[in-house]
Amino acid sequence: MFPLLLLFLATLVATSQAQGDHIAHQIHLLRPQSGARKDDVPGLSCVSWRLAVETNNMVGWKTVPKECENYVGHYMLGDQYRKDSAVVTNEAYLYAKSLKLGGKGKDVWVFDIDETSLSNLPYYAKHGFGVEQFNHTSSNEWVNTVKAPALPESLKLYKKLLSLGIKVVFLTGRTNDQRTVTTTNLKNAGYHSWEKLILKGSSYSGKTAVVYKSTERRKLERNGYRVVGNIGDQWSDLLGGNSGNRMFKLPDPLYYIS
Amino acid sequence: MFPLLLLFLATLVATSQAQGDHIAHQIHLLRPQSGARKDDVPGLSCVSWRLAVETNNMVGWKTVPKECENYVGHYMLGDQYRKDSAVVTNEAYLYAKSLKLGGKGKDVWVFDIDETSLSNLPYYAKHGFGVEQFNHTSSNEWVNTVKAPALPESLKLYKKLLSLGIKVVFLTGRTNDQRTVTTTNLKNAGYHSWEKLILKGSSYSGKTAVVYKSTERRKLERNGYRVVGNIGDQWSDLLGGNSGNRMFKLPDPLYYIS
């Protein structure tokens, strides 16, 4: 039944494309904006919005546009999020495999935690997939349950990196008072060992994630570590200097951290 | 007829989504790979491939995967490429409007040329949308026709920036011997004035675009210019230092320049 439906849809799409229309692209628009093509300010395309977010063209946004709640929800719960993540972690592994390691046990890979190592999707699924304003209280309650599952593709990458002899450093925006729950949750999710788990200290209070994370990466390098790779879901995990020999951006259309 | 078809498709998609399947996402897969979900190395999803390209997770690739020729072709010729570009240039304009300019006429915005200011899509449409290996001879022949059209959204941004009092610097990987044809083509396409047109000099021969472009941006800043913005279709237009106060990445799944 399902393959037939897919074939049928594909045929319709192919037909419309042959006519010069591109339904395949428009299907993602849950609320197509008529006349958007010729507007200077385009009608909101959730597909374009997400691409702009992933490429850091859209910065400093506070919430997902209301019109995109369903789109983001379907994306996060569906296959595409997993597939998009898998392509990234697969590239990361191919890169890691190609490395000539220093051999002194000082080669590290920096992993962000939320939406990189652990997934808060169960929480966000109950809170509008980023449409609701971020709520510290309910978010902390969720963190304290220590039930966040691993992002499956990231956990696979983590295991493969360890087997290559690369050590893992977790560098997270979670604060020092969350060390115990974070340790427990990481272990619950399958991350059993790490070189360091760096949480945000009070000295960084009020500083951006870019400043905090690049400073901590610089410290790592000053302490003799070689950051061979760096993976996160936010550009603030990756930019700002001492970014590592190569950086990998996992998808995250749920929130933006500067 | 067309709106009905769209409605019909949307209904089918909504139905399938309610069933937990996500045809909307899978429709882009021109050749769905069975069993890909559980593979360590995922079957090629052209959607995921393109996202990985746009986010610089996939680097140094030489050609578009053959399986993605139709996908990339439909994307480039369809609405989505235009919409994706429009969201980027609209963000760029909103940012530019918010700026407090220096007032000394030294505020500049760096524009890349190919696939940013001018489009080579007429050429690539005849050469497999990036599937064919890059051919210097035929590519130069195309450049020499001076027929590359403007990317409409970039031309709009260019005009708006000029009206805000921001000057434009074109910084291109085209070489110095292409100055005349490039000037002619820019003017043909509607770009009538600029502060500088910087082409790649022979001293950069063998150097990467990242090195060439960041060095030239540093020279601009040393000469008193303030690079308030920077727009390009390649990450090598944007990374490498002196990137400008903000950078904007236009879509380009056709080729990769290091």
Short mmCIF file of C-alpha atoms in Angstrom, two decimals:
data_model
loop_
_atom_site.label_atom_id
_atom_site.label_comp_id
_atom_site.label_asym_id
_atom_site.label_seq_id
_atom_site.Cartn_x
_atom_site.Cartn_y
_atom_site.Cartn_z
CA MET A 1 0.00 0.00 0.00
CA PHE A 2 2.63 2.50 1.09
CA PRO A 3 5.06 2.02 -1.83
CA LEU A 4 2.12 2.42 -4.22
CA LEU A 5 1.14 5.66 -2.57
CA LEU A 6 4.69 6.90 -2.79
CA LEU A 7 4.89 5.95 -6.44
CA PHE A 8 1.61 7.72 -7.09
CA LEU A 9 2.81 10.85 -5.34
CA ALA A 10 6.12 10.70 -7.14
CA THR A 11 4.29 10.47 -10.45
CA LEU A 12 2.16 13.47 -9.63
CA VAL A 13 5.23 15.40 -8.62
CA ALA A 14 7.10 14.35 -11.73
CA THR A 15 4.15 15.43 -13.83
CA SER A 16 3.92 18.80 -12.19
CA GLN A 17 7.66 19.28 -12.49
CA ALA A 18 7.49 18.50 -16.17
CA GLN A 19 4.97 21.30 -16.39
CA GLY A 20 7.47 23.63 -14.78
CA ASP A 21 5.81 23.67 -11.37
CA HIS A 22 7.58 22.37 -8.33
CA ILE A 23 5.09 20.89 -5.95
CA ALA A 24 7.82 18.80 -4.41
CA HIS A 25 9.27 21.95 -2.95
CA GLN A 26 5.97 23.56 -2.08
CA ILE A 27 4.57 20.62 -0.17
CA HIS A 28 6.64 21.63 2.82
CA LEU A 29 4.81 24.93 3.03
CA LEU A 30 2.12 24.16 5.49
CA ARG A 31 0.55 27.51 4.86
CA PRO A 32 1.58 28.54 1.37
CA GLN A 33 1.66 32.29 1.04
CA SER A 34 0.00 33.34 -2.14
CA GLY A 35 1.87 35.90 -4.17
CA ALA A 36 5.05 35.31 -2.21
CA ARG A 37 7.15 34.81 -5.32
CA LYS A 38 7.20 38.43 -6.30
CA ASP A 39 7.28 40.01 -2.85
CA ASP A 40 10.38 41.78 -1.69
CA VAL A 41 9.80 40.29 1.72
CA PRO A 42 8.97 36.70 0.93
CA GLY A 43 6.11 34.87 2.53
CA LEU A 44 7.38 32.56 5.18
CA SER A 45 8.67 29.30 3.77
CA CYS A 46 9.46 27.01 6.66
CA VAL A 47 11.88 25.11 4.44
CA SER A 48 13.80 28.29 3.67
CA TRP A 49 13.58 29.41 7.27
CA ARG A 50 15.15 26.17 8.44
CA LEU A 51 17.92 26.34 5.84
CA ALA A 52 18.64 29.93 6.89
CA VAL A 53 18.84 28.77 10.50
CA GLU A 54 21.15 25.88 9.71
CA THR A 55 23.48 28.10 7.69
CA ASN A 56 23.57 30.80 10.40
CA ASN A 57 21.97 33.36 8.14
CA MET A 58 19.16 33.73 10.67
CA VAL A 59 20.72 34.65 14.00
CA GLY A 60 19.56 35.63 17.47
CA TRP A 61 15.99 34.40 17.02
CA LYS A 62 14.02 33.69 20.18
CA THR A 63 11.35 31.24 19.06
CA VAL A 64 10.38 29.16 16.05
CA PRO A 65 7.78 31.01 13.95
CA LYS A 66 4.30 29.84 14.93
CA GLU A 67 3.59 28.94 11.28
CA CYS A 68 6.45 26.44 11.38
CA GLU A 69 5.49 24.47 14.49
CA ASN A 70 4.01 21.58 12.53
CA TYR A 71 6.78 21.66 9.98
CA VAL A 72 9.50 21.58 12.64
CA GLY A 73 7.64 18.92 14.60
CA HIS A 74 7.32 16.64 11.61
CA TYR A 75 10.95 17.22 10.73
CA MET A 76 12.23 16.42 14.21
CA LEU A 77 10.06 13.35 14.68
CA GLY A 78 10.48 12.08 11.14
CA ASP A 79 13.18 10.34 9.17
CA GLN A 80 14.75 13.45 7.73
CA TYR A 81 16.26 14.69 10.99
CA ARG A 82 17.86 11.30 11.49
CA LYS A 83 19.08 11.17 7.91
CA ASP A 84 20.46 14.70 8.05
CA SER A 85 22.28 13.85 11.28
CA ALA A 86 23.61 10.59 9.85
CA VAL A 87 25.19 12.33 6.86
CA VAL A 88 26.99 14.71 9.23
CA THR A 89 28.26 12.05 11.62
CA ASN A 90 29.26 9.83 8.72
CA GLU A 91 31.35 12.65 7.26
CA ALA A 92 32.82 13.19 10.71
CA TYR A 93 33.80 9.54 10.95
CA LEU A 94 35.31 9.46 7.45
CA TYR A 95 37.37 12.51 8.41
CA ALA A 96 38.41 11.00 11.77
CA LYS A 97 39.47 7.76 10.10
CA SER A 98 41.71 9.71 7.74
CA LEU A 99 43.60 11.42 10.57
CA LYS A 100 47.13 10.65 11.58
CA LEU A 101 46.85 10.89 15.33
CA GLY A 102 49.54 12.43 17.49
CA GLY A 103 49.93 9.23 19.48
CA LYS A 104 50.32 10.92 22.83
CA GLY A 105 46.70 10.46 23.82
CA LYS A 106 46.10 14.16 23.50
CA ASP A 107 43.87 14.05 20.43
CA VAL A 108 40.40 15.07 21.49
CA TRP A 109 37.05 15.59 19.88
CA VAL A 110 34.75 18.18 21.44
CA PHE A 111 31.10 17.19 21.77
CA ASP A 112 28.39 19.60 22.76
CA ILE A 113 25.71 17.92 24.89
CA ASP A 114 22.15 19.17 24.32
CA GLU A 115 20.82 18.32 20.84
CA THR A 116 24.26 16.87 20.04
CA SER A 117 25.05 14.05 22.47
CA LEU A 118 21.69 14.02 24.24
CA SER A 119 18.31 14.81 22.77
CA ASN A 120 15.74 16.96 24.52
CA LEU A 121 13.17 16.13 21.90
CA PRO A 122 10.82 14.48 24.44
CA TYR A 123 10.72 17.84 26.25
CA TYR A 124 10.35 20.00 23.14
CA ALA A 125 7.65 17.74 21.73
CA LYS A 126 5.55 18.76 24.73
CA HIS A 127 6.48 22.43 24.43
CA GLY A 128 5.65 23.41 20.89
CA PHE A 129 8.91 22.40 19.19
CA GLY A 130 10.54 25.74 19.92
CA VAL A 131 7.46 27.88 19.36
CA GLU A 132 7.04 28.45 23.09
CA GLN A 133 9.42 30.85 24.79
CA PHE A 134 12.22 29.03 26.56
CA ASN A 135 11.26 28.27 30.17
CA HIS A 136 14.17 27.73 32.55
CA THR A 137 12.07 26.09 35.26
CA SER A 138 10.39 23.42 33.17
CA SER A 139 13.57 22.88 31.16
CA ASN A 140 15.59 22.28 34.33
CA GLU A 141 12.92 19.93 35.61
CA TRP A 142 13.33 17.93 32.42
CA VAL A 143 17.13 17.94 32.73
CA ASN A 144 16.83 16.69 36.30
CA THR A 145 14.84 13.64 35.20
CA VAL A 146 18.12 12.41 33.56
CA LYS A 147 15.97 10.79 30.90
CA ALA A 148 17.30 12.52 27.80
CA PRO A 149 18.10 9.82 25.24
CA ALA A 150 21.24 9.82 23.13
CA LEU A 151 21.07 11.14 19.62
CA PRO A 152 21.64 7.73 18.02
CA GLU A 153 23.96 8.96 15.27
CA SER A 154 26.08 10.94 17.73
CA LEU A 155 26.41 7.98 20.06
CA LYS A 156 27.59 5.85 17.14
CA LEU A 157 30.15 8.49 16.24
CA TYR A 158 31.29 8.73 19.87
CA LYS A 159 31.90 4.99 20.02
CA LYS A 160 33.75 4.96 16.71
CA LEU A 161 35.97 7.86 17.75
CA LEU A 162 36.89 6.11 20.99
CA SER A 163 37.76 3.00 19.03
CA LEU A 164 40.05 5.10 16.83
CA GLY A 165 41.87 6.31 19.96
CA ILE A 166 40.39 9.78 20.00
CA LYS A 167 39.31 11.01 23.41
CA VAL A 168 36.09 12.87 23.96
CA VAL A 169 35.64 16.18 25.75
CA PHE A 170 32.09 17.24 26.51
CA LEU A 171 31.72 21.02 26.47
CA THR A 172 28.26 22.16 27.44
CA GLY A 173 26.30 25.27 28.26
CA ARG A 174 24.82 23.38 31.19
CA THR A 175 26.03 24.94 34.43
CA ASN A 176 28.32 23.48 37.08
CA ASP A 177 25.45 22.75 39.46
CA GLN A 178 24.14 20.31 36.84
CA ARG A 179 27.28 18.18 36.85
CA THR A 180 25.78 15.23 38.70
CA VAL A 181 22.58 14.96 36.68
CA THR A 182 24.53 15.47 33.48
CA THR A 183 27.01 12.73 34.35
CA THR A 184 24.16 10.39 35.23
CA ASN A 185 22.24 11.19 32.07
CA LEU A 186 25.28 10.74 29.84
CA LYS A 187 25.92 7.31 31.36
CA ASN A 188 22.23 6.36 31.17
CA ALA A 189 22.31 7.23 27.48
CA GLY A 190 25.39 5.15 26.71
CA TYR A 191 28.26 7.61 27.02
CA HIS A 192 30.42 5.83 29.56
CA SER A 193 33.75 7.60 29.49
CA TRP A 194 35.28 10.93 28.66
CA GLU A 195 38.48 12.88 29.10
CA LYS A 196 36.70 15.95 30.45
CA LEU A 197 33.20 17.16 31.09
CA ILE A 198 33.31 20.96 31.00
CA LEU A 199 30.26 22.76 32.34
CA LYS A 200 29.71 26.51 32.36
CA GLY A 201 31.26 28.07 35.43
CA SER A 202 29.96 31.16 37.16
CA SER A 203 32.82 33.24 35.73
CA TYR A 204 31.09 33.00 32.36
CA SER A 205 27.79 34.22 33.72
CA GLY A 206 26.40 36.76 31.25
CA LYS A 207 28.95 35.79 28.58
CA THR A 208 27.83 34.31 25.29
CA ALA A 209 28.25 30.63 24.48
CA VAL A 210 30.69 31.62 21.72
CA VAL A 211 32.96 33.34 24.23
CA TYR A 212 32.63 30.59 26.85
CA LYS A 213 33.21 27.71 24.47
CA SER A 214 36.03 29.24 22.44
CA THR A 215 37.80 30.21 25.66
CA GLU A 216 37.51 26.68 27.00
CA ARG A 217 38.77 25.23 23.72
CA ARG A 218 41.74 27.58 23.88
CA LYS A 219 42.47 26.31 27.39
CA LEU A 220 42.37 22.74 26.10
CA GLU A 221 44.92 23.59 23.43
CA ARG A 222 47.12 25.40 25.93
CA ASN A 223 47.05 22.26 28.02
CA GLY A 224 48.48 20.28 25.17
CA TYR A 225 45.33 18.85 23.68
CA ARG A 226 44.81 18.84 19.95
CA VAL A 227 41.15 19.43 19.09
CA VAL A 228 40.94 17.28 15.99
CA GLY A 229 37.19 17.69 15.67
CA ASN A 230 34.29 19.58 17.13
CA ILE A 231 30.62 18.77 16.81
CA GLY A 232 27.59 20.74 17.91
CA ASP A 233 24.09 21.73 16.91
CA GLN A 234 24.67 25.47 17.37
CA TRP A 235 27.08 27.68 15.47
CA SER A 236 28.11 29.02 18.90
CA ASP A 237 29.55 25.55 19.54
CA LEU A 238 31.81 25.97 16.54
CA LEU A 239 32.71 29.57 15.84
CA GLY A 240 34.80 32.05 17.84
CA GLY A 241 38.28 30.64 17.39
CA ASN A 242 40.18 27.49 18.36
CA SER A 243 37.35 25.73 16.58
CA GLY A 244 39.20 22.49 16.11
CA ASN A 245 40.73 21.10 12.94
CA ARG A 246 37.29 20.49 11.56
CA MET A 247 33.82 21.34 12.73
CA PHE A 248 30.53 19.59 12.20
CA LYS A 249 27.13 21.23 12.51
CA LEU A 250 24.25 18.97 13.44
CA PRO A 251 20.72 20.12 12.58
CA ASP A 252 18.69 21.99 15.17
CA PRO A 253 15.67 24.06 14.21
CA LEU A 254 14.37 24.20 17.83
CA TYR A 255 16.32 27.08 19.33
CA TYR A 256 19.20 29.47 18.81
CA ILE A 257 22.03 30.11 21.25
CA SER A 258 24.38 33.05 20.65
CA MET B 1 -6.61 22.72 -11.73
CA PHE B 2 -3.26 23.37 -10.08
CA PRO B 3 -4.56 24.46 -6.63
CA LEU B 4 -6.78 21.38 -6.57
CA LEU B 5 -3.84 19.15 -7.32
CA LEU B 6 -1.86 20.81 -4.56
CA LEU B 7 -4.73 20.39 -2.12
CA PHE B 8 -5.00 16.76 -3.08
CA LEU B 9 -1.32 16.18 -2.57
CA ALA B 10 -1.40 18.07 0.72
CA THR B 11 -4.25 15.86 1.90
CA LEU B 12 -2.36 12.74 0.99
CA VAL B 13 0.70 14.00 2.78
CA ALA B 14 -1.30 15.02 5.84
CA THR B 15 -2.89 11.57 5.91
CA SER B 16 0.39 9.79 5.65
CA GLN B 17 1.92 12.03 8.32
CA ALA B 18 -0.95 11.22 10.65
CA GLN B 19 0.01 7.60 10.10
CA GLY B 20 3.52 8.36 11.25
CA ASP B 21 5.06 8.25 7.81
CA HIS B 22 6.70 11.29 6.35
CA ILE B 23 6.20 11.28 2.67
CA ALA B 24 6.68 15.03 2.60
CA HIS B 25 10.32 14.49 3.44
CA GLN B 26 10.78 11.41 1.34
CA ILE B 27 9.39 12.88 -1.82
CA HIS B 28 12.70 14.58 -2.45
CA LEU B 29 14.46 11.25 -2.57
CA LEU B 30 14.46 10.52 -6.21
CA ARG B 31 15.91 7.11 -5.57
CA PRO B 32 14.90 6.10 -2.08
CA GLN B 33 17.39 3.65 -0.64
CA SER B 34 15.63 0.79 1.02
CA GLY B 35 16.93 -0.14 4.42
CA ALA B 36 18.90 3.07 4.70
CA ARG B 37 17.48 3.90 8.11
CA LYS B 38 19.50 1.37 9.97
CA ASP B 39 22.68 1.52 7.94
CA ASP B 40 25.77 2.98 9.50
CA VAL B 41 26.53 4.58 6.20
CA PRO B 42 23.18 5.94 5.13
CA GLY B 43 21.86 5.56 1.63
CA LEU B 44 22.29 8.77 -0.25
CA SER B 45 19.57 11.27 0.55
CA CYS B 46 19.99 14.20 -1.81
CA VAL B 47 18.14 16.40 0.68
CA SER B 48 20.60 15.51 3.43
CA TRP B 49 23.51 15.82 1.03
CA ARG B 50 22.48 19.35 0.10
CA LEU B 51 21.99 20.37 3.74
CA ALA B 52 25.43 18.97 4.57
CA VAL B 53 26.89 20.99 1.70
CA GLU B 54 25.17 24.19 2.76
CA THR B 55 26.34 23.82 6.35
CA ASN B 56 29.93 23.05 5.31
CA ASN B 57 29.81 19.57 6.79
CA MET B 58 30.62 18.17 3.37
CA VAL B 59 33.85 19.75 2.19
CA GLY B 60 36.25 19.45 -0.71
CA TRP B 61 33.86 17.52 -2.96
CA LYS B 62 34.59 17.58 -6.66
CA THR B 63 31.24 16.86 -8.28
CA VAL B 64 27.58 16.52 -7.36
CA PRO B 65 26.69 12.83 -6.84
CA LYS B 66 25.23 11.43 -10.03
CA GLU B 67 22.11 10.31 -8.12
CA CYS B 68 21.41 13.92 -7.23
CA GLU B 69 21.57 15.46 -10.71
CA ASN B 70 17.79 15.60 -11.11
CA TYR B 71 17.28 16.73 -7.56
CA VAL B 72 19.81 19.56 -7.84
CA GLY B 73 18.48 20.52 -11.26
CA HIS B 74 14.91 20.77 -10.02
CA TYR B 75 16.06 22.70 -6.98
CA MET B 76 18.07 25.22 -8.98
CA LEU B 77 15.41 25.77 -11.62
CA GLY B 78 12.50 25.73 -9.21
CA ASP B 79 11.03 28.12 -6.70
CA GLN B 80 12.91 26.81 -3.69
CA TYR B 81 16.30 28.14 -4.73
CA ARG B 82 14.78 31.57 -5.24
CA LYS B 83 12.93 31.39 -1.93
CA ASP B 84 16.00 30.19 -0.05
CA SER B 85 18.01 33.04 -1.55
CA ALA B 86 15.29 35.57 -0.75
CA VAL B 87 15.25 34.66 2.94
CA VAL B 88 19.02 35.19 3.08
CA THR B 89 19.05 38.54 1.27
CA ASN B 90 16.05 39.71 3.27
CA GLU B 91 17.90 38.95 6.51
CA ALA B 92 20.90 40.76 5.08
CA TYR B 93 18.80 43.82 4.34
CA LEU B 94 17.15 43.84 7.78
CA TYR B 95 20.61 43.69 9.31
CA ALA B 96 21.97 46.44 7.03
CA LYS B 97 19.02 48.71 7.84
CA SER B 98 19.76 48.31 11.55
CA LEU B 99 23.36 49.49 11.19
CA LYS B 100 24.66 52.81 12.36
CA LEU B 101 27.04 53.65 9.56
CA GLY B 102 30.40 55.28 10.13
CA GLY B 103 29.50 58.19 7.92
CA LYS B 104 32.88 58.50 6.25
CA GLY B 105 31.88 56.52 3.18
CA LYS B 106 34.11 53.67 4.24
CA ASP B 107 31.35 51.17 5.07
CA VAL B 108 31.50 48.41 2.51
CA TRP B 109 29.70 45.17 1.80
CA VAL B 110 31.67 42.43 0.08
CA PHE B 111 29.90 40.57 -2.70
CA ASP B 112 31.24 37.46 -4.31
CA ILE B 113 30.41 37.28 -8.01
CA ASP B 114 29.69 33.79 -9.38
CA GLU B 115 26.49 32.27 -7.94
CA THR B 116 26.20 35.34 -5.72
CA SER B 117 25.96 38.46 -7.91
CA LEU B 118 25.84 36.67 -11.25
CA SER B 119 24.30 33.31 -11.99
CA ASN B 120 25.98 30.68 -14.13
CA LEU B 121 22.90 28.54 -14.07
CA PRO B 122 22.44 28.74 -17.87
CA TYR B 123 25.88 27.14 -18.15
CA TYR B 124 25.39 24.53 -15.44
CA ALA B 125 21.98 23.58 -16.80
CA LYS B 126 23.80 22.42 -19.92
CA HIS B 127 26.54 20.66 -17.96
CA GLY B 128 24.77 18.33 -15.58
CA PHE B 129 24.18 20.71 -12.68
CA GLY B 130 27.55 20.02 -11.15
CA VAL B 131 27.66 16.31 -11.95
CA GLU B 132 30.18 16.86 -14.73
CA GLN B 133 33.76 17.56 -13.74
CA PHE B 134 34.54 21.28 -13.90
CA ASN B 135 35.86 22.23 -17.33
CA HIS B 136 37.97 25.38 -17.45
CA THR B 137 37.72 25.79 -21.21
CA SER B 138 33.96 25.61 -21.57
CA SER B 139 33.45 27.57 -18.38
CA ASN B 140 35.70 30.39 -19.62
CA GLU B 141 33.87 30.38 -22.94
CA TRP B 142 30.65 30.90 -21.02
CA VAL B 143 32.17 33.70 -18.91
CA ASN B 144 33.37 35.39 -22.09
CA THR B 145 29.84 35.56 -23.49
CA VAL B 146 29.13 38.13 -20.69
CA LYS B 147 25.59 36.77 -20.60
CA ALA B 148 25.39 35.64 -16.99
CA PRO B 149 22.19 37.08 -15.51
CA ALA B 150 22.01 38.64 -12.08
CA LEU B 151 20.73 36.57 -9.20
CA PRO B 152 17.56 38.59 -8.77
CA GLU B 153 17.56 38.59 -4.98
CA SER B 154 21.22 39.63 -4.83
CA LEU B 155 20.66 42.48 -7.28
CA LYS B 156 17.79 43.73 -5.12
CA LEU B 157 20.02 43.58 -2.05
CA TYR B 158 22.79 45.41 -3.91
CA LYS B 159 20.45 48.24 -4.86
CA LYS B 160 19.06 48.52 -1.34
CA LEU B 161 22.53 48.59 0.19
CA LEU B 162 23.60 51.38 -2.15
CA SER B 163 20.49 53.33 -1.19
CA LEU B 164 21.46 52.94 2.46
CA GLY B 165 24.86 54.47 1.70
CA ILE B 166 26.83 51.25 1.89
CA LYS B 167 29.41 50.79 -0.86
CA VAL B 168 29.93 47.51 -2.62
CA VAL B 169 33.19 45.69 -3.14
CA PHE B 170 33.16 42.75 -5.52
CA LEU B 171 35.69 40.11 -4.50
CA THR B 172 35.86 37.25 -6.95
CA GLY B 173 37.88 34.17 -7.75
CA ARG B 174 37.81 35.22 -11.39
CA THR B 175 41.30 36.15 -12.49
CA ASN B 176 42.70 39.55 -13.46
CA ASP B 177 42.63 38.73 -17.18
CA GLN B 178 38.85 38.48 -16.87
CA ARG B 179 38.45 42.06 -15.65
CA THR B 180 36.96 43.43 -18.86
CA VAL B 181 34.41 40.68 -19.42
CA THR B 182 33.49 40.73 -15.75
CA THR B 183 32.95 44.49 -15.74
CA THR B 184 30.83 44.22 -18.88
CA ASN B 185 28.80 41.34 -17.47
CA LEU B 186 28.18 43.07 -14.14
CA LYS B 187 26.90 46.15 -15.97
CA ASN B 188 24.82 44.08 -18.40
CA ALA B 189 23.20 42.42 -15.40
CA GLY B 190 22.34 45.66 -13.62
CA TYR B 191 25.30 46.23 -11.30
CA HIS B 192 26.35 49.70 -12.40
CA SER B 193 28.73 50.94 -9.74
CA TRP B 194 31.14 49.68 -7.14
CA GLU B 195 33.91 50.85 -4.88
CA LYS B 196 36.29 48.10 -5.96
CA LEU B 197 36.30 45.06 -8.19
CA ILE B 198 38.97 42.73 -6.84
CA LEU B 199 40.00 39.86 -9.09
CA LYS B 200 42.48 37.13 -8.24
CA GLY B 201 46.01 38.23 -9.02
CA SER B 202 48.80 35.91 -10.07
CA SER B 203 50.40 36.19 -6.61
CA TYR B 204 47.55 34.02 -5.32
CA SER B 205 48.11 31.33 -7.91
CA GLY B 206 47.89 27.98 -6.15
CA LYS B 207 46.48 29.53 -2.98
CA THR B 208 43.01 28.63 -1.75
CA ALA B 209 40.06 30.96 -2.08
CA VAL B 210 39.93 31.19 1.72
CA VAL B 211 43.48 32.53 1.84
CA TYR B 212 43.03 34.85 -1.14
CA LYS B 213 39.73 36.31 0.01
CA SER B 214 40.56 36.73 3.69
CA THR B 215 43.85 38.38 2.76
CA GLU B 216 42.07 40.83 0.47
CA ARG B 217 39.49 41.60 3.15
CA ARG B 218 42.30 42.27 5.61
CA LYS B 219 43.80 44.71 3.08
CA LEU B 220 40.45 46.46 2.83
CA GLU B 221 40.31 46.90 6.59
CA ARG B 222 43.91 48.11 6.70
CA ASN B 223 42.93 50.71 4.14
CA GLY B 224 40.28 52.05 6.47
CA TYR B 225 37.25 50.22 5.15
CA ARG B 226 34.78 48.67 7.52
CA VAL B 227 33.40 45.43 6.10
CA VAL B 228 29.88 45.64 7.53
CA GLY B 229 28.65 42.63 5.60
CA ASN B 230 29.87 39.85 3.38
CA ILE B 231 27.80 37.65 1.10
CA GLY B 232 28.80 34.62 -0.91
CA ASP B 233 27.66 31.20 -2.01
CA GLN B 234 30.80 29.41 -0.77
CA TRP B 235 32.06 29.12 2.79
CA SER B 236 35.44 30.09 1.36
CA ASP B 237 33.89 33.50 0.65
CA LEU B 238 33.15 33.89 4.32
CA LEU B 239 35.62 32.05 6.57
CA GLY B 240 39.31 32.59 7.18
CA GLY B 241 39.25 35.81 9.18
CA ASN B 242 38.29 39.45 8.61
CA SER B 243 34.97 37.98 7.61
CA GLY B 244 33.04 41.18 8.05
CA ASN B 245 30.66 42.12 10.84
CA ARG B 246 28.17 39.63 9.54
CA MET B 247 28.26 37.01 6.85
CA PHE B 248 25.55 35.59 4.65
CA LYS B 249 25.68 32.26 2.88
CA LEU B 250 23.64 31.92 -0.29
CA PRO B 251 22.70 28.43 -1.43
CA ASP B 252 24.87 26.64 -3.96
CA PRO B 253 24.71 22.88 -4.45
CA LEU B 254 26.54 23.04 -7.81
CA TYR B 255 30.19 23.10 -6.78
CA TYR B 256 32.58 23.47 -3.86
CA ILE B 257 35.53 25.85 -3.72
CA SER B 258 38.07 25.49 -0.91
#
